[in-house]
Short mmCIF file of N, CA and C in Angstrom, two decimals:
data_model
loop_
_atom_site.label_atom_id
_atom_site.label_comp_id
_atom_site.label_asym_id
_atom_site.label_seq_id
_atom_site.Cartn_x
_atom_site.Cartn_y
_atom_site.Cartn_z
N MET N 5 84.03 117.23 113.03
CA MET N 5 82.79 117.00 112.29
C MET N 5 82.55 115.50 112.17
N ALA N 6 81.31 115.13 112.13
CA ALA N 6 80.96 113.72 112.01
C ALA N 6 80.96 113.31 110.54
N GLY N 7 81.60 112.17 110.28
CA GLY N 7 81.60 111.62 108.94
C GLY N 7 80.33 110.81 108.69
N ALA N 8 80.22 110.23 107.52
CA ALA N 8 79.05 109.43 107.17
C ALA N 8 78.87 108.25 108.12
N ASP N 9 79.98 107.77 108.70
CA ASP N 9 79.92 106.65 109.64
C ASP N 9 79.67 107.08 111.07
N GLY N 10 79.50 108.40 111.28
CA GLY N 10 79.23 108.92 112.62
C GLY N 10 80.47 109.26 113.42
N LEU N 11 81.66 108.87 112.96
CA LEU N 11 82.89 109.19 113.69
C LEU N 11 83.26 110.65 113.52
N LEU N 12 83.71 111.25 114.62
CA LEU N 12 84.18 112.63 114.55
C LEU N 12 85.59 112.64 113.98
N ARG N 13 85.81 113.54 113.02
CA ARG N 13 87.11 113.66 112.37
C ARG N 13 87.47 115.14 112.23
N CYS N 14 88.75 115.38 111.97
CA CYS N 14 89.19 116.72 111.63
C CYS N 14 88.43 117.15 110.36
N PRO N 15 87.94 118.37 110.30
CA PRO N 15 87.10 118.79 109.17
C PRO N 15 87.76 118.61 107.80
N TRP N 16 89.06 118.80 107.71
CA TRP N 16 89.72 118.68 106.39
C TRP N 16 89.63 117.28 105.84
N ALA N 17 89.43 116.30 106.71
CA ALA N 17 89.44 114.90 106.28
C ALA N 17 88.16 114.45 105.60
N LEU N 18 87.12 115.26 105.64
CA LEU N 18 85.81 114.78 105.20
C LEU N 18 85.44 115.14 103.77
N SER N 19 86.32 115.84 103.07
CA SER N 19 85.94 116.29 101.72
C SER N 19 85.99 115.18 100.67
N THR N 20 86.85 114.18 100.85
CA THR N 20 86.93 113.07 99.89
C THR N 20 87.28 111.78 100.62
N GLU N 21 86.97 110.65 99.99
CA GLU N 21 87.34 109.35 100.55
C GLU N 21 88.86 109.21 100.66
N ASP N 22 89.60 109.82 99.71
CA ASP N 22 91.06 109.77 99.78
C ASP N 22 91.56 110.37 101.09
N TYR N 23 90.98 111.52 101.45
CA TYR N 23 91.38 112.18 102.69
C TYR N 23 90.95 111.36 103.92
N VAL N 24 89.77 110.79 103.88
CA VAL N 24 89.30 109.98 105.02
C VAL N 24 90.29 108.84 105.28
N ALA N 25 90.67 108.13 104.24
CA ALA N 25 91.59 107.00 104.40
C ALA N 25 92.95 107.46 104.90
N TYR N 26 93.47 108.55 104.35
CA TYR N 26 94.77 109.07 104.77
C TYR N 26 94.71 109.55 106.22
N HIS N 27 93.68 110.30 106.55
CA HIS N 27 93.49 110.83 107.90
C HIS N 27 93.38 109.71 108.93
N ASP N 28 92.53 108.71 108.63
CA ASP N 28 92.26 107.66 109.61
C ASP N 28 93.41 106.67 109.77
N GLY N 29 94.14 106.40 108.69
CA GLY N 29 95.12 105.33 108.75
C GLY N 29 96.57 105.73 108.75
N GLU N 30 96.85 107.03 108.49
CA GLU N 30 98.26 107.38 108.31
C GLU N 30 98.66 108.70 108.97
N TRP N 31 97.93 109.76 108.75
CA TRP N 31 98.33 111.08 109.20
C TRP N 31 98.44 111.13 110.73
N GLY N 32 99.59 111.56 111.20
CA GLY N 32 99.81 111.66 112.64
C GLY N 32 100.32 110.40 113.29
N ARG N 33 100.46 109.32 112.52
CA ARG N 33 101.01 108.08 113.06
C ARG N 33 102.53 108.08 112.88
N PRO N 34 103.28 107.56 113.86
CA PRO N 34 104.75 107.60 113.75
C PRO N 34 105.27 106.83 112.53
N VAL N 35 106.17 107.48 111.81
CA VAL N 35 106.84 106.89 110.66
C VAL N 35 108.33 106.84 110.98
N HIS N 36 108.92 105.67 110.81
CA HIS N 36 110.36 105.49 111.03
C HIS N 36 110.95 104.78 109.82
N GLY N 37 112.25 104.91 109.68
CA GLY N 37 112.96 104.27 108.58
C GLY N 37 113.36 105.33 107.56
N ASP N 38 114.61 105.30 107.15
CA ASP N 38 115.13 106.33 106.25
C ASP N 38 114.35 106.42 104.95
N ASP N 39 114.08 105.29 104.30
CA ASP N 39 113.36 105.33 103.02
C ASP N 39 111.95 105.87 103.20
N ALA N 40 111.26 105.43 104.25
CA ALA N 40 109.89 105.90 104.50
C ALA N 40 109.88 107.41 104.77
N LEU N 41 110.85 107.90 105.52
CA LEU N 41 110.91 109.32 105.81
C LEU N 41 111.35 110.12 104.59
N TYR N 42 112.23 109.54 103.78
CA TYR N 42 112.62 110.19 102.53
C TYR N 42 111.39 110.35 101.62
N GLU N 43 110.56 109.32 101.55
CA GLU N 43 109.33 109.44 100.76
C GLU N 43 108.48 110.59 101.25
N ARG N 44 108.24 110.67 102.55
CA ARG N 44 107.39 111.73 103.09
C ARG N 44 108.01 113.10 102.85
N LEU N 45 109.33 113.19 103.01
CA LEU N 45 110.03 114.45 102.76
C LEU N 45 109.85 114.89 101.31
N CYS N 46 110.00 113.96 100.39
CA CYS N 46 109.82 114.26 98.96
C CYS N 46 108.39 114.66 98.65
N LEU N 47 107.43 113.91 99.16
CA LEU N 47 106.02 114.21 98.86
C LEU N 47 105.61 115.56 99.43
N GLU N 48 106.11 115.90 100.62
CA GLU N 48 105.80 117.22 101.19
C GLU N 48 106.40 118.32 100.33
N ALA N 49 107.59 118.09 99.79
CA ALA N 49 108.21 119.09 98.90
C ALA N 49 107.40 119.22 97.61
N PHE N 50 106.97 118.10 97.04
CA PHE N 50 106.15 118.16 95.83
C PHE N 50 104.82 118.86 96.10
N GLN N 51 104.30 118.74 97.32
CA GLN N 51 103.02 119.35 97.65
C GLN N 51 103.11 120.87 97.72
N SER N 52 104.27 121.42 97.97
CA SER N 52 104.43 122.86 98.13
C SER N 52 103.74 123.62 97.00
N GLY N 53 102.76 124.46 97.37
CA GLY N 53 102.01 125.23 96.40
C GLY N 53 100.82 124.51 95.80
N LEU N 54 100.62 123.26 96.18
CA LEU N 54 99.52 122.46 95.65
C LEU N 54 98.68 121.91 96.80
N SER N 55 97.55 121.29 96.49
CA SER N 55 96.77 120.64 97.54
C SER N 55 97.37 119.26 97.83
N TRP N 56 97.22 118.83 99.06
CA TRP N 56 97.71 117.50 99.43
C TRP N 56 96.96 116.42 98.66
N LEU N 57 95.71 116.68 98.32
CA LEU N 57 94.92 115.71 97.58
C LEU N 57 95.57 115.40 96.22
N THR N 58 96.14 116.41 95.59
CA THR N 58 96.85 116.21 94.32
C THR N 58 97.98 115.19 94.50
N ILE N 59 98.68 115.29 95.59
CA ILE N 59 99.80 114.38 95.87
C ILE N 59 99.27 112.98 96.20
N LEU N 60 98.27 112.92 97.06
CA LEU N 60 97.72 111.61 97.45
C LEU N 60 97.25 110.82 96.23
N ARG N 61 96.60 111.50 95.32
CA ARG N 61 96.05 110.81 94.16
C ARG N 61 97.13 110.38 93.17
N ARG N 62 98.31 110.91 93.30
CA ARG N 62 99.42 110.53 92.43
C ARG N 62 100.50 109.74 93.18
N ARG N 63 100.21 109.37 94.39
CA ARG N 63 101.23 108.74 95.22
C ARG N 63 101.79 107.46 94.60
N GLU N 64 100.93 106.64 94.05
CA GLU N 64 101.43 105.41 93.43
C GLU N 64 102.29 105.73 92.21
N GLY N 65 101.92 106.77 91.47
CA GLY N 65 102.74 107.21 90.36
C GLY N 65 104.12 107.67 90.82
N PHE N 66 104.14 108.40 91.93
CA PHE N 66 105.42 108.82 92.51
C PHE N 66 106.26 107.62 92.92
N ARG N 67 105.61 106.66 93.57
CA ARG N 67 106.35 105.48 94.03
C ARG N 67 106.94 104.70 92.85
N LYS N 68 106.17 104.58 91.80
CA LYS N 68 106.67 103.88 90.62
C LYS N 68 107.83 104.65 89.98
N ALA N 69 107.67 105.95 89.86
CA ALA N 69 108.68 106.79 89.20
C ALA N 69 109.98 106.84 89.98
N PHE N 70 109.88 106.79 91.32
CA PHE N 70 111.05 106.94 92.18
C PHE N 70 111.40 105.66 92.93
N CYS N 71 111.19 104.52 92.30
CA CYS N 71 111.61 103.21 92.84
C CYS N 71 111.20 103.03 94.30
N ASP N 72 109.93 103.31 94.58
CA ASP N 72 109.40 103.21 95.94
C ASP N 72 110.19 104.04 96.95
N PHE N 73 110.84 105.09 96.46
CA PHE N 73 111.61 106.02 97.29
C PHE N 73 112.74 105.31 98.06
N ARG N 74 113.30 104.29 97.44
CA ARG N 74 114.50 103.67 98.03
C ARG N 74 115.67 104.61 97.74
N ILE N 75 116.26 105.12 98.78
CA ILE N 75 117.29 106.14 98.66
C ILE N 75 118.41 105.70 97.73
N GLU N 76 118.93 104.50 97.92
CA GLU N 76 120.05 104.02 97.10
C GLU N 76 119.69 103.96 95.62
N ALA N 77 118.47 103.54 95.32
CA ALA N 77 118.04 103.44 93.92
C ALA N 77 117.91 104.83 93.29
N VAL N 78 117.30 105.75 94.00
CA VAL N 78 117.12 107.10 93.45
C VAL N 78 118.46 107.83 93.34
N ALA N 79 119.36 107.55 94.25
CA ALA N 79 120.69 108.18 94.20
C ALA N 79 121.45 107.79 92.94
N ALA N 80 121.10 106.67 92.35
CA ALA N 80 121.77 106.20 91.13
C ALA N 80 121.17 106.81 89.86
N PHE N 81 120.07 107.57 89.98
CA PHE N 81 119.46 108.21 88.81
C PHE N 81 120.44 109.20 88.20
N GLY N 82 120.34 109.36 86.89
CA GLY N 82 121.19 110.31 86.17
C GLY N 82 120.36 111.33 85.41
N GLU N 83 121.04 112.09 84.53
CA GLU N 83 120.39 113.15 83.77
C GLU N 83 119.22 112.62 82.92
N GLY N 84 119.39 111.44 82.35
CA GLY N 84 118.31 110.85 81.55
C GLY N 84 117.07 110.60 82.38
N ASP N 85 117.26 110.28 83.65
CA ASP N 85 116.11 110.05 84.54
C ASP N 85 115.37 111.35 84.80
N THR N 86 116.09 112.46 84.89
CA THR N 86 115.42 113.75 85.08
C THR N 86 114.48 114.02 83.92
N GLU N 87 114.96 113.81 82.71
CA GLU N 87 114.12 114.04 81.54
C GLU N 87 112.96 113.06 81.48
N ARG N 88 113.20 111.80 81.86
CA ARG N 88 112.13 110.80 81.91
C ARG N 88 111.05 111.23 82.90
N LEU N 89 111.48 111.72 84.06
CA LEU N 89 110.53 112.13 85.10
C LEU N 89 109.74 113.37 84.67
N LEU N 90 110.39 114.27 83.94
CA LEU N 90 109.69 115.46 83.46
C LEU N 90 108.60 115.12 82.46
N ALA N 91 108.67 113.94 81.86
CA ALA N 91 107.66 113.49 80.90
C ALA N 91 106.63 112.56 81.53
N ASP N 92 106.79 112.22 82.82
CA ASP N 92 105.94 111.25 83.49
C ASP N 92 104.65 111.92 83.99
N GLU N 93 103.53 111.58 83.36
CA GLU N 93 102.25 112.19 83.74
C GLU N 93 101.71 111.67 85.07
N GLY N 94 102.35 110.65 85.63
CA GLY N 94 101.90 110.10 86.90
C GLY N 94 102.39 110.87 88.12
N ILE N 95 103.26 111.89 87.88
CA ILE N 95 103.80 112.68 89.00
C ILE N 95 103.60 114.16 88.70
N ILE N 96 104.04 115.01 89.61
CA ILE N 96 104.08 116.45 89.39
C ILE N 96 105.38 116.74 88.63
N ARG N 97 105.25 117.28 87.45
CA ARG N 97 106.41 117.48 86.58
C ARG N 97 107.00 118.87 86.77
N ASN N 98 107.62 119.06 87.92
CA ASN N 98 108.26 120.33 88.27
C ASN N 98 109.76 120.08 88.35
N ARG N 99 110.52 120.72 87.46
CA ARG N 99 111.96 120.45 87.38
C ARG N 99 112.67 120.67 88.71
N ALA N 100 112.39 121.78 89.38
CA ALA N 100 113.09 122.08 90.63
C ALA N 100 112.81 121.01 91.69
N LYS N 101 111.57 120.56 91.76
CA LYS N 101 111.22 119.55 92.76
C LYS N 101 111.82 118.19 92.41
N ILE N 102 111.82 117.84 91.13
CA ILE N 102 112.42 116.58 90.70
C ILE N 102 113.93 116.61 90.97
N GLU N 103 114.58 117.69 90.60
CA GLU N 103 116.02 117.79 90.81
C GLU N 103 116.37 117.76 92.30
N ALA N 104 115.54 118.38 93.14
CA ALA N 104 115.77 118.33 94.59
C ALA N 104 115.61 116.90 95.10
N THR N 105 114.62 116.17 94.61
CA THR N 105 114.40 114.78 95.02
C THR N 105 115.62 113.92 94.71
N LEU N 106 116.18 114.10 93.51
CA LEU N 106 117.36 113.32 93.11
C LEU N 106 118.59 113.76 93.89
N ALA N 107 118.77 115.07 94.05
CA ALA N 107 119.93 115.57 94.79
C ALA N 107 119.88 115.12 96.25
N ASN N 108 118.68 115.15 96.84
CA ASN N 108 118.55 114.73 98.24
C ASN N 108 118.89 113.26 98.41
N ALA N 109 118.50 112.44 97.44
CA ALA N 109 118.85 111.00 97.51
C ALA N 109 120.36 110.82 97.47
N LYS N 110 121.03 111.59 96.63
CA LYS N 110 122.49 111.47 96.54
C LYS N 110 123.14 111.86 97.86
N VAL N 111 122.62 112.90 98.51
CA VAL N 111 123.14 113.30 99.83
C VAL N 111 122.88 112.19 100.84
N LEU N 112 121.65 111.70 100.90
CA LEU N 112 121.27 110.72 101.92
C LEU N 112 121.94 109.37 101.71
N ALA N 113 122.30 109.05 100.48
CA ALA N 113 122.99 107.78 100.22
C ALA N 113 124.34 107.73 100.92
N GLY N 114 124.90 108.87 101.24
CA GLY N 114 126.17 108.93 101.95
C GLY N 114 126.04 108.89 103.46
N TRP N 115 124.83 108.86 103.97
CA TRP N 115 124.60 108.86 105.42
C TRP N 115 124.61 107.43 105.94
N GLN N 116 124.82 107.29 107.21
CA GLN N 116 124.74 105.99 107.87
C GLN N 116 123.27 105.56 107.97
N PRO N 117 122.99 104.26 107.93
CA PRO N 117 121.61 103.81 108.11
C PRO N 117 121.03 104.35 109.42
N GLY N 118 119.84 104.86 109.34
CA GLY N 118 119.17 105.39 110.53
C GLY N 118 119.48 106.85 110.81
N GLU N 119 120.40 107.44 110.07
CA GLU N 119 120.81 108.81 110.35
C GLU N 119 119.69 109.82 110.03
N LEU N 120 118.99 109.63 108.92
CA LEU N 120 117.88 110.53 108.60
C LEU N 120 116.78 110.40 109.65
N ASP N 121 116.45 109.18 110.00
CA ASP N 121 115.44 108.93 111.03
C ASP N 121 115.82 109.64 112.33
N ALA N 122 117.06 109.47 112.74
CA ALA N 122 117.52 110.08 114.00
C ALA N 122 117.46 111.61 113.92
N LEU N 123 117.88 112.17 112.80
CA LEU N 123 117.88 113.63 112.66
C LEU N 123 116.46 114.16 112.73
N ILE N 124 115.56 113.58 111.97
CA ILE N 124 114.17 114.08 111.97
C ILE N 124 113.55 113.93 113.35
N TRP N 125 113.66 112.75 113.94
CA TRP N 125 113.00 112.51 115.22
C TRP N 125 113.65 113.26 116.38
N SER N 126 114.88 113.72 116.21
CA SER N 126 115.51 114.52 117.28
C SER N 126 114.84 115.89 117.40
N HIS N 127 114.00 116.25 116.44
CA HIS N 127 113.30 117.53 116.48
C HIS N 127 111.85 117.41 116.94
N ALA N 128 111.45 116.23 117.36
CA ALA N 128 110.11 116.08 117.94
C ALA N 128 110.06 116.87 119.25
N PRO N 129 108.97 117.57 119.50
CA PRO N 129 108.86 118.31 120.76
C PRO N 129 109.02 117.38 121.96
N GLN N 130 109.68 117.87 122.99
CA GLN N 130 109.89 117.07 124.19
C GLN N 130 108.58 116.71 124.88
N GLU N 131 107.67 117.66 124.89
CA GLU N 131 106.35 117.45 125.50
C GLU N 131 105.28 117.76 124.46
N PRO N 132 104.26 116.91 124.36
CA PRO N 132 103.19 117.24 123.39
C PRO N 132 102.46 118.50 123.81
N GLY N 133 102.06 119.27 122.82
CA GLY N 133 101.28 120.47 123.11
C GLY N 133 99.84 120.10 123.40
N PRO N 134 99.04 121.07 123.80
CA PRO N 134 97.63 120.80 124.05
C PRO N 134 96.92 120.42 122.75
N ALA N 135 95.93 119.59 122.88
CA ALA N 135 95.15 119.18 121.69
C ALA N 135 94.42 120.38 121.14
N PRO N 136 94.60 120.68 119.84
CA PRO N 136 93.87 121.81 119.27
C PRO N 136 92.38 121.50 119.21
N ARG N 137 91.58 122.51 119.47
CA ARG N 137 90.13 122.34 119.43
C ARG N 137 89.55 122.83 118.10
N ALA N 138 90.34 123.60 117.35
CA ALA N 138 89.90 124.12 116.05
C ALA N 138 91.11 124.19 115.13
N LEU N 139 90.87 124.16 113.82
CA LEU N 139 91.97 124.23 112.86
C LEU N 139 92.77 125.51 113.00
N THR N 140 92.14 126.58 113.49
CA THR N 140 92.85 127.84 113.67
C THR N 140 93.92 127.74 114.77
N GLN N 141 93.87 126.71 115.59
CA GLN N 141 94.86 126.52 116.65
C GLN N 141 96.04 125.64 116.20
N VAL N 142 96.00 125.17 114.97
CA VAL N 142 97.08 124.33 114.44
C VAL N 142 98.08 125.25 113.74
N PRO N 143 99.33 125.26 114.20
CA PRO N 143 100.31 126.17 113.59
C PRO N 143 100.77 125.67 112.22
N ALA N 144 101.35 126.56 111.45
CA ALA N 144 101.97 126.20 110.17
C ALA N 144 103.47 126.01 110.35
N VAL N 145 104.02 126.66 111.38
CA VAL N 145 105.46 126.62 111.67
C VAL N 145 105.62 126.63 113.18
N THR N 146 106.62 125.92 113.67
CA THR N 146 106.95 125.94 115.09
C THR N 146 108.47 126.12 115.22
N PRO N 147 108.96 126.44 116.41
CA PRO N 147 110.41 126.51 116.58
C PRO N 147 111.10 125.19 116.21
N GLU N 148 110.43 124.07 116.51
CA GLU N 148 111.01 122.75 116.16
C GLU N 148 111.07 122.55 114.65
N SER N 149 110.04 122.98 113.94
CA SER N 149 110.07 122.80 112.48
C SER N 149 111.09 123.72 111.84
N ALA N 150 111.27 124.92 112.39
CA ALA N 150 112.30 125.83 111.87
C ALA N 150 113.68 125.23 112.11
N ALA N 151 113.87 124.63 113.28
CA ALA N 151 115.16 124.00 113.59
C ALA N 151 115.41 122.78 112.71
N LEU N 152 114.35 122.00 112.45
CA LEU N 152 114.49 120.83 111.59
C LEU N 152 114.84 121.25 110.17
N ALA N 153 114.15 122.25 109.64
CA ALA N 153 114.45 122.74 108.29
C ALA N 153 115.89 123.23 108.21
N LYS N 154 116.32 123.95 109.22
CA LYS N 154 117.70 124.47 109.24
C LYS N 154 118.71 123.32 109.27
N ALA N 155 118.44 122.30 110.08
CA ALA N 155 119.35 121.16 110.18
C ALA N 155 119.41 120.38 108.87
N LEU N 156 118.26 120.18 108.24
CA LEU N 156 118.23 119.47 106.96
C LEU N 156 118.98 120.26 105.88
N LYS N 157 118.74 121.56 105.83
CA LYS N 157 119.44 122.40 104.84
C LYS N 157 120.95 122.38 105.08
N LYS N 158 121.34 122.47 106.33
CA LYS N 158 122.77 122.45 106.66
C LYS N 158 123.41 121.13 106.21
N ALA N 159 122.63 120.06 106.25
CA ALA N 159 123.12 118.74 105.84
C ALA N 159 123.09 118.56 104.32
N GLY N 160 122.58 119.56 103.60
CA GLY N 160 122.57 119.49 102.14
C GLY N 160 121.24 119.11 101.52
N ILE N 161 120.18 119.01 102.34
CA ILE N 161 118.86 118.64 101.82
C ILE N 161 118.18 119.89 101.27
N ARG N 162 117.63 119.76 100.07
CA ARG N 162 117.03 120.88 99.36
C ARG N 162 115.51 120.83 99.41
N PHE N 163 114.91 122.00 99.18
CA PHE N 163 113.46 122.15 99.05
C PHE N 163 112.72 121.82 100.35
N VAL N 164 113.28 122.28 101.45
CA VAL N 164 112.59 122.08 102.73
C VAL N 164 112.72 123.36 103.56
N GLY N 165 111.57 123.96 103.85
CA GLY N 165 111.53 125.13 104.72
C GLY N 165 110.77 124.79 105.98
N PRO N 166 110.60 125.74 106.88
CA PRO N 166 109.92 125.48 108.15
C PRO N 166 108.48 124.98 107.99
N THR N 167 107.74 125.48 106.99
CA THR N 167 106.36 125.03 106.79
C THR N 167 106.33 123.60 106.27
N THR N 168 107.19 123.28 105.31
CA THR N 168 107.29 121.92 104.79
C THR N 168 107.73 120.97 105.91
N ALA N 169 108.69 121.43 106.72
CA ALA N 169 109.16 120.60 107.84
C ALA N 169 108.04 120.34 108.83
N TYR N 170 107.19 121.34 109.09
CA TYR N 170 106.10 121.11 110.03
C TYR N 170 105.06 120.14 109.45
N ALA N 171 104.77 120.28 108.16
CA ALA N 171 103.85 119.33 107.52
C ALA N 171 104.41 117.91 107.62
N LEU N 172 105.71 117.76 107.46
CA LEU N 172 106.37 116.46 107.62
C LEU N 172 106.19 115.96 109.06
N MET N 173 106.39 116.84 110.03
CA MET N 173 106.25 116.46 111.43
C MET N 173 104.83 116.00 111.74
N GLN N 174 103.85 116.68 111.16
CA GLN N 174 102.45 116.28 111.35
C GLN N 174 102.19 114.92 110.70
N ALA N 175 102.62 114.78 109.47
CA ALA N 175 102.33 113.55 108.72
C ALA N 175 103.00 112.34 109.34
N CYS N 176 104.18 112.53 109.92
CA CYS N 176 104.98 111.40 110.42
C CYS N 176 104.87 111.19 111.92
N GLY N 177 103.93 111.88 112.56
CA GLY N 177 103.64 111.61 113.96
C GLY N 177 104.59 112.22 114.97
N LEU N 178 105.43 113.16 114.56
CA LEU N 178 106.28 113.85 115.53
C LEU N 178 105.43 114.76 116.41
N VAL N 179 104.33 115.22 115.84
CA VAL N 179 103.31 115.97 116.57
C VAL N 179 101.96 115.35 116.25
N ASN N 180 101.02 115.55 117.13
CA ASN N 180 99.66 115.03 116.91
C ASN N 180 98.72 116.22 116.82
N ASP N 181 98.40 116.61 115.60
CA ASP N 181 97.52 117.76 115.39
C ASP N 181 96.08 117.36 115.04
N HIS N 182 95.72 116.10 115.31
CA HIS N 182 94.30 115.76 115.23
C HIS N 182 93.58 116.61 116.27
N LEU N 183 92.44 117.13 115.91
CA LEU N 183 91.69 117.97 116.85
C LEU N 183 91.26 117.15 118.07
N ALA N 184 90.99 117.86 119.16
CA ALA N 184 90.73 117.22 120.45
C ALA N 184 89.63 116.17 120.38
N ASP N 185 88.57 116.42 119.63
CA ASP N 185 87.44 115.50 119.58
C ASP N 185 87.53 114.49 118.44
N CYS N 186 88.61 114.51 117.68
CA CYS N 186 88.76 113.61 116.55
C CYS N 186 88.98 112.17 117.02
N ALA N 187 88.28 111.24 116.40
CA ALA N 187 88.41 109.82 116.78
C ALA N 187 89.82 109.30 116.57
N SER N 188 90.58 109.89 115.65
CA SER N 188 91.94 109.41 115.37
C SER N 188 92.98 109.96 116.34
N ARG N 189 92.64 110.94 117.14
CA ARG N 189 93.63 111.53 118.04
C ARG N 189 94.18 110.49 119.02
N ASP N 190 93.31 109.77 119.70
CA ASP N 190 93.76 108.77 120.66
C ASP N 190 94.51 107.64 119.97
N LEU N 191 94.08 107.26 118.76
CA LEU N 191 94.79 106.21 118.02
C LEU N 191 96.21 106.64 117.70
N ALA N 192 96.38 107.89 117.29
CA ALA N 192 97.72 108.41 116.99
C ALA N 192 98.57 108.46 118.25
N ASP N 193 97.96 108.87 119.37
CA ASP N 193 98.70 108.90 120.64
C ASP N 193 99.14 107.49 121.05
N ARG N 194 98.25 106.52 120.90
CA ARG N 194 98.60 105.15 121.26
C ARG N 194 99.70 104.62 120.36
N ALA N 195 99.63 104.93 119.07
CA ALA N 195 100.67 104.49 118.13
C ALA N 195 102.02 105.12 118.48
N ALA N 196 102.00 106.35 118.97
CA ALA N 196 103.25 107.02 119.36
C ALA N 196 103.84 106.37 120.60
N ARG N 197 102.99 105.92 121.51
CA ARG N 197 103.48 105.27 122.74
C ARG N 197 103.95 103.84 122.49
N ASP N 198 103.30 103.16 121.55
CA ASP N 198 103.62 101.76 121.28
C ASP N 198 103.74 101.54 119.77
N PRO N 199 104.90 101.94 119.16
CA PRO N 199 105.02 101.88 117.72
C PRO N 199 105.00 100.46 117.14
N ALA N 200 105.11 99.44 117.96
CA ALA N 200 105.06 98.05 117.46
C ALA N 200 103.67 97.74 117.06
#
């Protein structure tokens, strides 16, 4: 669909300016680095059962509450931090999701630098699939996302299933699900080829 500026975009991106900015500048672009991927993993888990717009609009609150998602910093949180976070109106105050975020940081703090990045990116499809022409052609789960969820769970990461893993893959550029005619599709492809 054409936006106010005349550019063709995925239809979901046109409902709010928040979505336009996220769609055009971030979604589908490659994300690397353990802390950056930990943030996306956490935000996708918090989104479960909610709209992504709810998460986007609270993203700065999440970053403030979770020390910019620096794994080492969050891994040092204790029981008092759980209670503090449950009272923080700047985030989604769901005990299970907060506890998973803290537990996952503790697990990841024991990993070697780059290990989370390597694990997630090892599940990128070997060959890109065909460009979807309609939202109905975009899957919610793939064999790669099921394998990624299984690998993360086996490693001790909580609150990640195949659907959450696929949303992570979309958001972090492991797959490019911009529709075929979307202006951002080629930009995401170029970013994947030349991440510098």
